[in-house]
Amino acid sequence: MSNRHPELFRRHQLNPILTVAHWPYPANSVFNPGATLLADGTTLLLCRVEDRRGHSHFCAARSANGVDGWQIDPQPTLLPDPERFPEEVWGIEDPRITYLPELSKYVVVYTAYSRVGPGVALALTEDFDRFERYGMIMPPEDKDAALFPHRIGGQWALIHRPVSAPGAHMWMSYSPDLRHWGSHKLMLEARHGGWWDANKIGLSPPPIETPQGWLVIYHGVRQTAAGSIYRLGLALFDLRSPERCLKRSDEWVFGPEEPYEQRGDVDNVVFPCGTTIAPDGDTIRLYYGAADTSIALATGSIRAILEWLEEHK
Ligand code: BMA
């Protein structure tokens, strides 16, 4: 047991598991990957790749064991398309993947970086080769969004993080068709003052359905004299009304401790955009961007996480 944090997430000894040195084409950095398990058990990471202009696109990396032996697409998998979607002019960032059994498709919800700030965009795919873009579904400033895997009360449901004075909080919105969004509800507020998650929070990976509720891993941003620190906390939400918070951890559960998390293009950042759950239904793999520079992996147990949350809510 670490004396700094509960060992809910154990870092992999091969961390960072993917860096720009693995990339088949020139780039600045690879980080903040979305993650999913394909039907054959392959782990797919949709990695955010930042080019040497500072603009990001996505590139898929596939691995049989989810740890090494990555097959990386030789070219970018999804590039910004500013001709048809001007809101992507400065790049696309931080993809969150959810498989939608109703459509037999994956949905990728991502940040589109427009001239007037970041907004939330959505695309569907069956194969991570061809994508059907829906364009921007939430205008700036908004990011840190992901879709729930099935309709709730007949509607699709989205978590996102609009920025408004005086803070940045997590909201839920609902849609009949993935294009038109409404019934906006405040889901989780940033805390205030000296808290680790004061003023600015956001969803990290897509919500995870458990018998006890939707498990949400979120990031909190602490502003310090030396810059921001990005850490992770836990919350559980009602299965039928996911804007209703059942439990929230006071303490963060994962933060920058290792050199590859503390030093990089942006120091002191752990930023997961995806998880995979093993066939045992319990082992969770958290894929995260480290210091906006590389990709790392930490593993935990959903049962242990829920037990810890019950004790520390
Ligand atoms: C957030 C997001 C992430 C990034 C983090 C730290 O606002 O934009 O993409 O990893 O800042 O720079």
Coordinates of C-alpha atoms and ligand atoms in Angstrom, one line a residue:
M1 CA 0.0 0.0 0.0
S2 CA 1.4 3.3 -1.0
N3 CA 1.5 6.0 1.7
R4 CA 0.5 8.6 -0.8
H5 CA -2.7 7.2 -2.3
P6 CA -4.8 4.1 -2.0
E7 CA -3.4 1.5 -4.4
L8 CA -6.6 1.3 -6.4
F9 CA -4.8 1.6 -9.6
R10 CA -1.4 -0.1 -10.1
R11 CA 0.9 1.2 -12.7
H12 CA 2.2 -1.2 -15.3
Q13 CA 5.9 -1.9 -15.1
L14 CA 6.4 -1.2 -18.8
N15 CA 5.0 2.4 -18.5
P16 CA 4.9 4.5 -20.5
I17 CA 3.5 1.8 -22.8
L18 CA 3.4 4.0 -25.9
T19 CA 5.5 7.1 -26.8
V20 CA 6.1 9.1 -29.9
A21 CA 9.2 6.9 -30.5
H22 CA 6.8 4.0 -31.4
W23 CA 5.1 6.1 -34.0
P24 CA 5.4 5.2 -37.7
Y25 CA 5.4 8.9 -38.8
P26 CA 6.8 12.1 -37.3
A27 CA 4.9 13.7 -34.4
N28 CA 5.5 15.7 -31.2
S29 CA 3.6 13.6 -28.7
V30 CA 1.0 10.8 -28.2
F31 CA -1.4 10.9 -25.2
N32 CA -5.0 10.9 -23.8
P33 CA -6.2 7.8 -25.7
G34 CA -9.7 6.5 -25.9
A35 CA -9.9 2.7 -25.4
T36 CA -12.2 -0.2 -26.3
L37 CA -12.1 -4.0 -26.6
L38 CA -13.0 -5.1 -30.1
A39 CA -15.2 -8.2 -30.7
D40 CA -12.2 -10.5 -31.0
G41 CA -10.7 -9.3 -27.7
T42 CA -8.1 -6.9 -29.3
T43 CA -7.5 -3.8 -27.3
L44 CA -7.9 -0.7 -29.5
L45 CA -6.5 2.7 -28.4
L46 CA -7.5 5.7 -30.3
C47 CA -4.5 7.9 -29.5
R48 CA -4.4 11.7 -29.6
V49 CA -1.3 12.5 -31.7
E50 CA 0.0 16.1 -31.6
D51 CA 1.8 17.1 -34.7
R52 CA 4.7 19.5 -34.9
R53 CA 2.3 22.4 -35.6
G54 CA 0.7 21.7 -32.2
H55 CA -2.5 20.4 -33.8
S56 CA -3.9 17.0 -32.8
H57 CA -5.5 14.1 -34.7
F58 CA -6.3 10.5 -33.9
C59 CA -4.3 7.3 -34.6
A60 CA -5.4 3.8 -33.8
A61 CA -3.1 1.3 -32.1
R62 CA -4.1 -2.3 -31.6
S63 CA -2.7 -5.0 -29.3
A64 CA -3.7 -8.6 -28.5
N65 CA -2.8 -8.2 -24.8
G66 CA -3.4 -4.5 -24.3
V67 CA 0.1 -3.9 -23.0
D68 CA 2.6 -4.4 -25.8
G69 CA 3.0 -5.6 -29.4
W70 CA 1.0 -2.5 -30.6
Q71 CA 0.1 -2.4 -34.3
I72 CA -0.1 1.3 -35.1
D73 CA -1.9 2.6 -38.2
P74 CA 0.8 3.7 -40.6
Q75 CA -1.1 7.0 -41.3
P76 CA -3.4 9.1 -39.2
T77 CA -6.7 7.3 -38.6
L78 CA -8.9 10.4 -38.2
L79 CA -7.7 13.8 -39.2
P80 CA -9.4 17.1 -38.6
D81 CA -11.6 18.0 -41.6
P82 CA -11.8 21.8 -41.4
E83 CA -13.1 22.1 -45.0
R84 CA -16.4 20.4 -44.1
F85 CA -16.2 21.0 -40.3
P86 CA -14.6 24.4 -39.7
E87 CA -14.9 23.8 -35.9
E88 CA -12.0 21.3 -36.2
V89 CA -9.6 23.9 -37.6
W90 CA -7.1 23.7 -34.7
G91 CA -7.4 19.9 -34.3
I92 CA -9.3 17.1 -32.6
E93 CA -8.4 16.0 -29.1
D94 CA -9.2 13.6 -26.3
P95 CA -11.5 10.9 -27.8
R96 CA -13.8 8.9 -25.6
I97 CA -15.2 5.6 -27.2
T98 CA -18.4 3.9 -26.3
Y99 CA -19.8 0.8 -28.0
L100 CA -23.6 1.2 -28.8
P101 CA -25.2 -2.3 -29.1
E102 CA -28.4 -0.6 -30.4
L103 CA -26.5 0.7 -33.5
S104 CA -23.8 -2.0 -33.6
K105 CA -21.4 0.9 -33.8
Y106 CA -18.8 2.7 -31.8
V107 CA -19.3 6.3 -31.0
V108 CA -16.3 8.6 -30.6
V109 CA -17.0 11.8 -28.7
Y110 CA -14.1 14.2 -28.9
T111 CA -13.0 17.8 -28.5
A112 CA -13.1 19.9 -31.7
Y113 CA -10.7 22.8 -31.3
S114 CA -12.4 25.8 -33.1
R115 CA -11.3 29.4 -33.5
V116 CA -13.6 30.3 -30.7
G117 CA -12.5 27.6 -28.3
P118 CA -13.0 23.8 -27.8
G119 CA -16.4 22.2 -28.3
V120 CA -17.8 18.6 -28.3
A121 CA -18.0 16.7 -31.6
L122 CA -19.3 13.2 -32.3
A123 CA -18.5 10.5 -34.9
L124 CA -19.8 6.9 -35.5
T125 CA -17.7 4.1 -36.7
E126 CA -17.9 0.3 -37.2
D127 CA -14.3 -0.4 -37.9
F128 CA -12.1 2.6 -36.8
D129 CA -11.4 3.0 -40.5
R130 CA -14.4 4.9 -41.9
F131 CA -16.1 7.4 -39.7
E132 CA -19.5 9.2 -40.0
R133 CA -19.1 12.7 -38.5
Y134 CA -22.0 14.4 -36.9
G135 CA -20.0 17.6 -36.3
M136 CA -20.1 19.7 -33.2
I137 CA -22.9 18.7 -30.8
M138 CA -22.0 21.1 -27.9
P139 CA -20.6 24.6 -28.7
P140 CA -17.6 26.2 -27.0
E141 CA -16.5 26.2 -24.4
D142 CA -17.2 22.5 -23.7
K143 CA -15.1 19.3 -23.6
D144 CA -14.6 16.1 -21.5
A145 CA -17.6 14.4 -23.0
A146 CA -18.7 10.8 -23.4
L147 CA -21.8 8.9 -24.3
F148 CA -23.6 6.3 -22.1
P149 CA -23.7 2.8 -23.9
H150 CA -27.5 2.7 -24.1
R151 CA -30.5 4.9 -23.9
I152 CA -31.7 5.9 -20.5
G153 CA -35.5 6.6 -20.2
G154 CA -35.7 6.3 -24.0
Q155 CA -33.0 9.0 -24.7
W156 CA -29.3 8.9 -25.5
A157 CA -27.3 10.5 -22.6
L158 CA -24.1 12.5 -22.7
I159 CA -21.8 13.7 -20.0
H160 CA -19.9 16.9 -20.8
R161 CA -18.2 19.9 -19.2
P162 CA -19.3 23.3 -20.3
V163 CA -17.3 26.2 -18.8
S164 CA -19.3 29.0 -17.3
A165 CA -18.5 31.7 -14.8
P166 CA -17.8 30.9 -12.0
G167 CA -16.5 27.4 -12.7
A168 CA -16.3 24.2 -14.8
H169 CA -18.7 21.5 -13.8
M170 CA -20.0 18.2 -15.2
W171 CA -23.4 18.3 -16.9
M172 CA -25.7 15.7 -18.5
S173 CA -27.7 16.2 -21.6
Y174 CA -30.2 14.0 -23.4
S175 CA -31.0 13.4 -27.1
P176 CA -33.5 11.3 -29.2
D177 CA -31.1 11.0 -32.1
L178 CA -27.5 11.9 -31.1
R179 CA -27.9 15.2 -33.0
H180 CA -30.3 17.3 -31.0
W181 CA -29.5 17.7 -27.3
G182 CA -31.5 19.1 -24.4
S183 CA -32.9 18.4 -20.9
H184 CA -29.5 19.7 -19.6
K185 CA -28.9 18.8 -15.9
L186 CA -26.0 19.7 -13.6
M187 CA -24.4 16.4 -12.6
L188 CA -21.3 17.0 -10.5
E189 CA -19.9 20.4 -9.2
A190 CA -16.3 21.3 -8.8
R191 CA -15.6 22.0 -5.1
H192 CA -14.2 25.3 -3.8
G193 CA -11.3 26.7 -1.9
G194 CA -8.5 24.3 -0.9
W195 CA -10.0 21.1 -2.4
W196 CA -8.0 19.1 -4.9
D197 CA -10.9 19.3 -7.3
A198 CA -11.8 23.0 -6.7
N199 CA -13.1 25.2 -9.6
K200 CA -12.6 22.8 -12.5
I201 CA -13.5 19.1 -12.9
G202 CA -14.3 17.0 -16.0
L203 CA -15.2 13.4 -17.0
S204 CA -12.2 11.2 -17.7
P205 CA -13.2 7.8 -19.2
P206 CA -16.8 7.1 -20.2
P207 CA -19.0 6.0 -17.3
I208 CA -18.9 2.4 -16.3
E209 CA -22.2 0.5 -15.6
T210 CA -22.1 -1.5 -12.4
P211 CA -25.0 -3.1 -10.4
Q212 CA -24.6 -0.3 -7.8
G213 CA -24.6 2.6 -10.3
W214 CA -22.6 4.3 -13.0
L215 CA -19.0 4.5 -11.8
V216 CA -17.4 7.7 -13.0
I217 CA -13.7 8.5 -12.9
Y218 CA -13.3 12.2 -13.1
H219 CA -10.3 14.6 -13.1
G220 CA -9.9 17.6 -10.8
V221 CA -7.5 20.4 -11.5
R222 CA -5.6 22.1 -8.6
Q223 CA -4.2 25.5 -9.5
T224 CA -0.9 26.1 -7.8
A225 CA 1.9 28.7 -8.0
A226 CA 3.8 26.2 -10.1
G227 CA 0.9 25.4 -12.5
S228 CA -2.0 22.9 -12.5
I229 CA -2.1 19.4 -11.1
Y230 CA -4.5 16.9 -12.8
R231 CA -5.6 14.1 -10.5
L232 CA -8.5 11.6 -10.5
G233 CA -11.4 11.1 -8.2
L234 CA -14.4 8.7 -8.1
A235 CA -18.2 9.2 -8.0
L236 CA -21.2 6.9 -8.4
F237 CA -24.4 7.9 -10.0
D238 CA -28.0 6.5 -10.1
L239 CA -28.5 3.9 -12.9
R240 CA -31.9 5.4 -14.0
S241 CA -31.2 9.1 -13.3
P242 CA -27.4 9.5 -13.9
E243 CA -27.4 13.1 -12.9
R244 CA -28.1 12.0 -9.3
C245 CA -24.9 11.5 -7.4
L246 CA -25.0 8.6 -4.9
K247 CA -21.4 8.8 -3.6
R248 CA -18.3 10.9 -4.2
S249 CA -14.8 10.4 -2.9
D250 CA -13.3 13.2 -0.9
E251 CA -9.7 12.2 -1.7
W252 CA -8.2 11.8 -5.1
V253 CA -7.2 8.2 -6.0
F254 CA -4.6 8.7 -8.6
G255 CA -2.2 11.5 -9.3
P256 CA 1.1 12.3 -11.0
E257 CA 3.9 10.5 -9.0
E258 CA 6.2 8.9 -11.6
P259 CA 8.7 11.0 -13.6
Y260 CA 6.8 10.4 -16.9
E261 CA 3.7 11.9 -15.2
Q262 CA 5.5 14.8 -13.5
R263 CA 7.6 15.9 -16.4
G264 CA 6.6 16.5 -20.1
D265 CA 5.1 19.0 -22.4
V266 CA 2.6 19.7 -19.6
D267 CA 3.9 18.7 -16.1
N268 CA 1.9 16.9 -13.5
V269 CA -0.9 15.5 -15.6
V270 CA -2.6 12.1 -15.6
F271 CA -5.4 12.2 -18.1
P272 CA -7.3 8.9 -18.9
C273 CA -9.9 8.9 -21.7
G274 CA -10.6 5.2 -21.8
T275 CA -10.8 1.9 -19.9
T276 CA -11.2 -1.7 -20.8
I277 CA -12.9 -4.3 -18.6
A278 CA -11.6 -7.9 -18.7
P279 CA -14.0 -10.8 -19.4
D280 CA -14.0 -11.4 -15.6
G281 CA -16.1 -8.2 -15.4
D282 CA -13.9 -6.8 -12.7
T283 CA -10.4 -6.1 -13.9
I284 CA -10.2 -2.6 -15.2
R285 CA -7.4 -1.2 -17.3
L286 CA -7.1 2.6 -17.2
Y287 CA -5.2 4.1 -20.2
Y288 CA -4.0 7.6 -19.6
G289 CA -2.0 10.4 -21.0
A290 CA 1.0 11.2 -18.9
A291 CA 2.2 14.8 -18.9
D292 CA 0.6 15.4 -22.3
T293 CA 3.6 13.4 -23.7
S294 CA 3.1 9.6 -23.6
I295 CA 0.5 6.9 -22.8
A296 CA 0.6 4.8 -19.7
L297 CA -1.5 2.0 -18.1
A298 CA -2.8 1.3 -14.6
T299 CA -4.9 -1.7 -13.5
G300 CA -7.5 -2.0 -10.8
S301 CA -10.5 -4.0 -9.6
I302 CA -14.0 -2.5 -10.0
R303 CA -15.1 -4.4 -6.8
A304 CA -12.2 -2.9 -4.8
I305 CA -12.9 0.5 -6.2
L306 CA -16.6 0.3 -5.2
E307 CA -15.7 -1.0 -1.8
W308 CA -13.2 1.9 -1.3
L309 CA -15.8 4.4 -2.4
E310 CA -18.4 3.0 0.1
E311 CA -15.8 3.5 2.9
H312 CA -14.6 6.9 1.8
K313 CA -17.7 8.6 0.3
Ligands
BMA1 C1 -7.0 19.6 -20.4 C2 -7.3 18.9 -21.7 C3 -6.3 17.7 -21.9 C4 -4.9 18.0 -21.4 C5 -4.9 18.7 -20.0 C6 -3.6 19.0 -19.5 O1 -7.7 20.8 -20.4 O2 -7.1 19.8 -22.8 O3 -6.2 17.4 -23.3 O4 -4.3 16.7 -21.2 O5 -5.7 19.9 -20.2 O6 -2.9 19.9 -20.4

